[in-house]
Coordinates of C-alpha atoms in Angstrom, one line a residue:
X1 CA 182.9 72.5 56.8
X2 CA 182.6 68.7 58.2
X3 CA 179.2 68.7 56.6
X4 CA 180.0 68.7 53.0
X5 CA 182.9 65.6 53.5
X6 CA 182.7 62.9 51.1
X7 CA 181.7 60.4 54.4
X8 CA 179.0 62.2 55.1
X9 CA 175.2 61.9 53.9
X10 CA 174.6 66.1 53.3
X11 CA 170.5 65.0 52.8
X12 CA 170.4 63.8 56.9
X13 CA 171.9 66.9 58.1
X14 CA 169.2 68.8 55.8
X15 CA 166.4 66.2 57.0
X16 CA 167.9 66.5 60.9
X17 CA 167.3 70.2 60.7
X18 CA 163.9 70.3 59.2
X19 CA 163.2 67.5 61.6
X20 CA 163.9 70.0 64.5
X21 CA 162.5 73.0 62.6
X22 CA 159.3 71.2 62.7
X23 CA 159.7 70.1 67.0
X24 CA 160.6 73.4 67.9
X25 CA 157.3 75.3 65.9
X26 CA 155.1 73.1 67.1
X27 CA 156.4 73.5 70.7
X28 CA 156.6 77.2 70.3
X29 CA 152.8 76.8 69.1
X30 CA 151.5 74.9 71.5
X31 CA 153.0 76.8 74.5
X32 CA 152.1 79.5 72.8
X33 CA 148.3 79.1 71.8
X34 CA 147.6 76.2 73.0
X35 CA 145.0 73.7 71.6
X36 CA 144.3 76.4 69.5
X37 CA 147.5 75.9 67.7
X38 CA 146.9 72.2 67.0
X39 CA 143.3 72.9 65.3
X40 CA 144.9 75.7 63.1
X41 CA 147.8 73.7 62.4
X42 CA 146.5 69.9 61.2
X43 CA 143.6 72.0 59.4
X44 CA 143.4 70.2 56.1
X45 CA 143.1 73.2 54.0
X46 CA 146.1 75.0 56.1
X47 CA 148.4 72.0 55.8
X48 CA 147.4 71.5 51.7
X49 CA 148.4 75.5 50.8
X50 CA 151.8 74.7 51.9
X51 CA 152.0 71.4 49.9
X52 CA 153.8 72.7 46.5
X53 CA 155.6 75.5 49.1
X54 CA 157.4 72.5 50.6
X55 CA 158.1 70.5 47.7
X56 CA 159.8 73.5 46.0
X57 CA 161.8 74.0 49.3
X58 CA 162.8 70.4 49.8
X59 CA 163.4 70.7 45.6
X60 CA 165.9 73.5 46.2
X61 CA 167.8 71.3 49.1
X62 CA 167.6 68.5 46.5
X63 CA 169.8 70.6 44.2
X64 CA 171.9 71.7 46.6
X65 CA 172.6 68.5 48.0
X66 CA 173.5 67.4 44.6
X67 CA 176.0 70.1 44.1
X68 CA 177.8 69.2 47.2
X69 CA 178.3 65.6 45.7
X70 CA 179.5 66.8 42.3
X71 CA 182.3 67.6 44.4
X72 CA 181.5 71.6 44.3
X73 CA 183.9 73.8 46.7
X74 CA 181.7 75.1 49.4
X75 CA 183.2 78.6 48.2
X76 CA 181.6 78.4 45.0
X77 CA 178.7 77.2 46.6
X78 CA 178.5 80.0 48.9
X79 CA 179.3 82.9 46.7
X80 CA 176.6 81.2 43.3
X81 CA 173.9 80.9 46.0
X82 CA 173.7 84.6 46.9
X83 CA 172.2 85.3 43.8
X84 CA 169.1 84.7 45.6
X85 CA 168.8 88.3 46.9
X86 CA 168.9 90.0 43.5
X87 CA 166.9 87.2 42.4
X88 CA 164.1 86.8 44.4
X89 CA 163.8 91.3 44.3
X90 CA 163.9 90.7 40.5
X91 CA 160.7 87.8 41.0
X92 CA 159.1 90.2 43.6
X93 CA 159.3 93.0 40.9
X94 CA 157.2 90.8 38.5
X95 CA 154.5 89.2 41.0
X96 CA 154.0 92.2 43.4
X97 CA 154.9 94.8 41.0
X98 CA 157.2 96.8 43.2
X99 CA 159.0 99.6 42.3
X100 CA 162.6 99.5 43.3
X101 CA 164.8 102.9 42.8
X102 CA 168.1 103.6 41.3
X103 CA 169.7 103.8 44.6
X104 CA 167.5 100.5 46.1
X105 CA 169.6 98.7 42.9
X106 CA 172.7 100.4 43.7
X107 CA 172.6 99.2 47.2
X108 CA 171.7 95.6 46.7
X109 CA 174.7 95.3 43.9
X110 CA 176.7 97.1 46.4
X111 CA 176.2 94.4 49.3
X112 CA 176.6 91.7 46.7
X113 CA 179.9 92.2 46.3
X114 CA 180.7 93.1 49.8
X115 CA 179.5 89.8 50.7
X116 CA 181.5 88.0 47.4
X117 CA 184.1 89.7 48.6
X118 CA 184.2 89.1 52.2
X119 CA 183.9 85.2 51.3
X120 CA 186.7 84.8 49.2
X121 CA 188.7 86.8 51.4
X122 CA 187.5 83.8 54.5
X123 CA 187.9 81.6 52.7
X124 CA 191.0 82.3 51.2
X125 CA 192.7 82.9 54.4
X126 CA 191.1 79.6 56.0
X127 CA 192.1 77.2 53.5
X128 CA 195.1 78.5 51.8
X129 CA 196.7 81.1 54.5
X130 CA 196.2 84.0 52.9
X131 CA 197.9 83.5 49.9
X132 CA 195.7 82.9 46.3
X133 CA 192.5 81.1 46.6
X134 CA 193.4 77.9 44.0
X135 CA 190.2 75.3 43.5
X136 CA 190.6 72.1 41.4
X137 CA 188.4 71.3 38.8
X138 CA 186.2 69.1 40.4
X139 CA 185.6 72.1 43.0
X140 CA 184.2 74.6 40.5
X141 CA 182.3 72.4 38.0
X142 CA 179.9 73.4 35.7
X143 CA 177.0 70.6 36.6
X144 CA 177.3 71.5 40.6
X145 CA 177.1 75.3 39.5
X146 CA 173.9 74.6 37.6
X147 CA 172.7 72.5 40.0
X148 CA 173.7 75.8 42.7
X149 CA 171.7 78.2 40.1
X150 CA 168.5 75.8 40.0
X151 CA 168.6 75.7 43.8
X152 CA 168.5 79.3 44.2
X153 CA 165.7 80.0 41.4
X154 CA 163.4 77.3 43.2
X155 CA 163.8 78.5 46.4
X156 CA 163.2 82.3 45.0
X157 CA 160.0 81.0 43.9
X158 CA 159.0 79.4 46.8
X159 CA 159.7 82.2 48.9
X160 CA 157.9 84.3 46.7
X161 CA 154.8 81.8 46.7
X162 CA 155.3 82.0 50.6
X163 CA 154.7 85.8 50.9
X164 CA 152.4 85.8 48.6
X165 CA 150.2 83.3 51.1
X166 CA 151.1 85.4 53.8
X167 CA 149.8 88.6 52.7
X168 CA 146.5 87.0 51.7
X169 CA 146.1 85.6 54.9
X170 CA 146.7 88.9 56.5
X171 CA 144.2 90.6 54.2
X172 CA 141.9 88.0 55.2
X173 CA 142.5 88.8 58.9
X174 CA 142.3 92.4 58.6
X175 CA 138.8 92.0 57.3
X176 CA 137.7 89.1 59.4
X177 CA 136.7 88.8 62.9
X178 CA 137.7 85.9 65.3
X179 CA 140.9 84.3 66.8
X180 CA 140.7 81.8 64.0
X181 CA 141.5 84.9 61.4
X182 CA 144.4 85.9 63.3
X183 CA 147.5 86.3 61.5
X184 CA 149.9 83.5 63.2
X185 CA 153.5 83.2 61.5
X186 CA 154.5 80.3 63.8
X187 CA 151.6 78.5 62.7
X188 CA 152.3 79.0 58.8
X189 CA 156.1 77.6 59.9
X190 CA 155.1 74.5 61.9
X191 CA 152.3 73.3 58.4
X192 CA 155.5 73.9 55.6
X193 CA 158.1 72.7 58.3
X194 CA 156.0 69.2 58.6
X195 CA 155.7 68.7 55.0
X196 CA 159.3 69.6 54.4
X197 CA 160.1 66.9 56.8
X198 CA 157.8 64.4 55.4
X199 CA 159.2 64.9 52.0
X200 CA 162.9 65.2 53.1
X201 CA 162.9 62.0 55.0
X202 CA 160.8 60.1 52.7
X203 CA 164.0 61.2 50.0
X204 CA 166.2 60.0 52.6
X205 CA 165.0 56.8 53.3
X206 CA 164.7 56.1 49.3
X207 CA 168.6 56.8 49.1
X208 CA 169.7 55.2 51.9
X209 CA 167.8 52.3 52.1
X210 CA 166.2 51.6 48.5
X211 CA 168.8 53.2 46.1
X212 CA 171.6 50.5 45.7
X213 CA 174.9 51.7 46.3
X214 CA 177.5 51.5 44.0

């Protein structure tokens, strides 16, 4: 709630996060696996893969970021970005060529609007007591919608990206002998979370620091 206030830069809570996204996977690495850990992670052709992964993740915040300063209601924020479910199933249908029943789609629209509805009904209740949820204009604009909907579609593409890394590396464990063939998620974390951070703060430091402000 106090993170989307007019005083407050939303990009350094996003960077702050990443930041100790990135601290905490490599500590659980290194505790973890050791020296190991720190070969398989700063491997050059490990940390490149996740390149374009992290820039479409740190795109996405980007967006989102901008829809908070359009002056979107976190409510419309909430319920536009969980189009990314039906979304990314609809992305993983085209990539990975997965079937989905009738009842698979019936059950994902389902929880949809369970969750629509369950956010309205909080919110409602936490900002107006209970009575009619009423948002100004500036609160449900068209440009921080947009901005909501390109967030989502990047980050559906990302993720999709990510999987589709992850199940080649397993493939190429499965086959493969060695420790270094392993299949390490934690490892595949700590390489996007660094470049995330690089990229997040680097955005940061041009806004705050370079960007004039009006």
């Amino acid at each position: 709630e106090f993170a989307v206030l007019p005083t407050v830069n939303t990009l350094s809570i996003f960077v702050c996060a990443d930041v100790f996204s990135m601290l905490l996977a490599l500590t659980v690495s290194f505790a973890i696996e050791g020296r190991w850990a720190c070969r398989q992670i700063f491997s050059p052709h490990g940390l490149w893969q996740f390149l374009g992964i992290s820039v479409l993740f740190s795109a996405a915040l980007g967006f989102n970021t901008l829809a908070y300063q359009t002056g979107l209601s976190p409510t419309v924020n909430s319920l536009v970005g969980k189009t990314y479910l039906p979304l990314s199933a609809v992305v993983a249908v085209v990539v990975f060529r997965r079937v989905y029943g009738v009842l698979e789609w019936l059950s994902l629209s389902m929880m949809m609007l369970g969750i629509g509805a369950f956010v309205l009904l909080r919110d409602r209740c936490h900002i107006n007591h209970c009575a009619q949820l009423k948002l100004t204009h500036s609160q449900e604009n068209y440009t921080g919608i947009l901005a909501v909907l390109i967030s989502v579609t990047v980050s559906s593409l990302a993720s999709t990206w990510t999987e589709k890394i992850y199940k080649y590396r397993h493939i190429q464990a499965a086959t493969s002998r060695g420790r270094d063939a392993e299949n390490r998620y934690i490892i595949y974390r700590a390489q996007m979370d660094i470049w995330s951070s690089l990229i997040l703060s680097a955005a940061w430091v041009l806004q705050v620091g370079l960007i004039p402000r009006g």
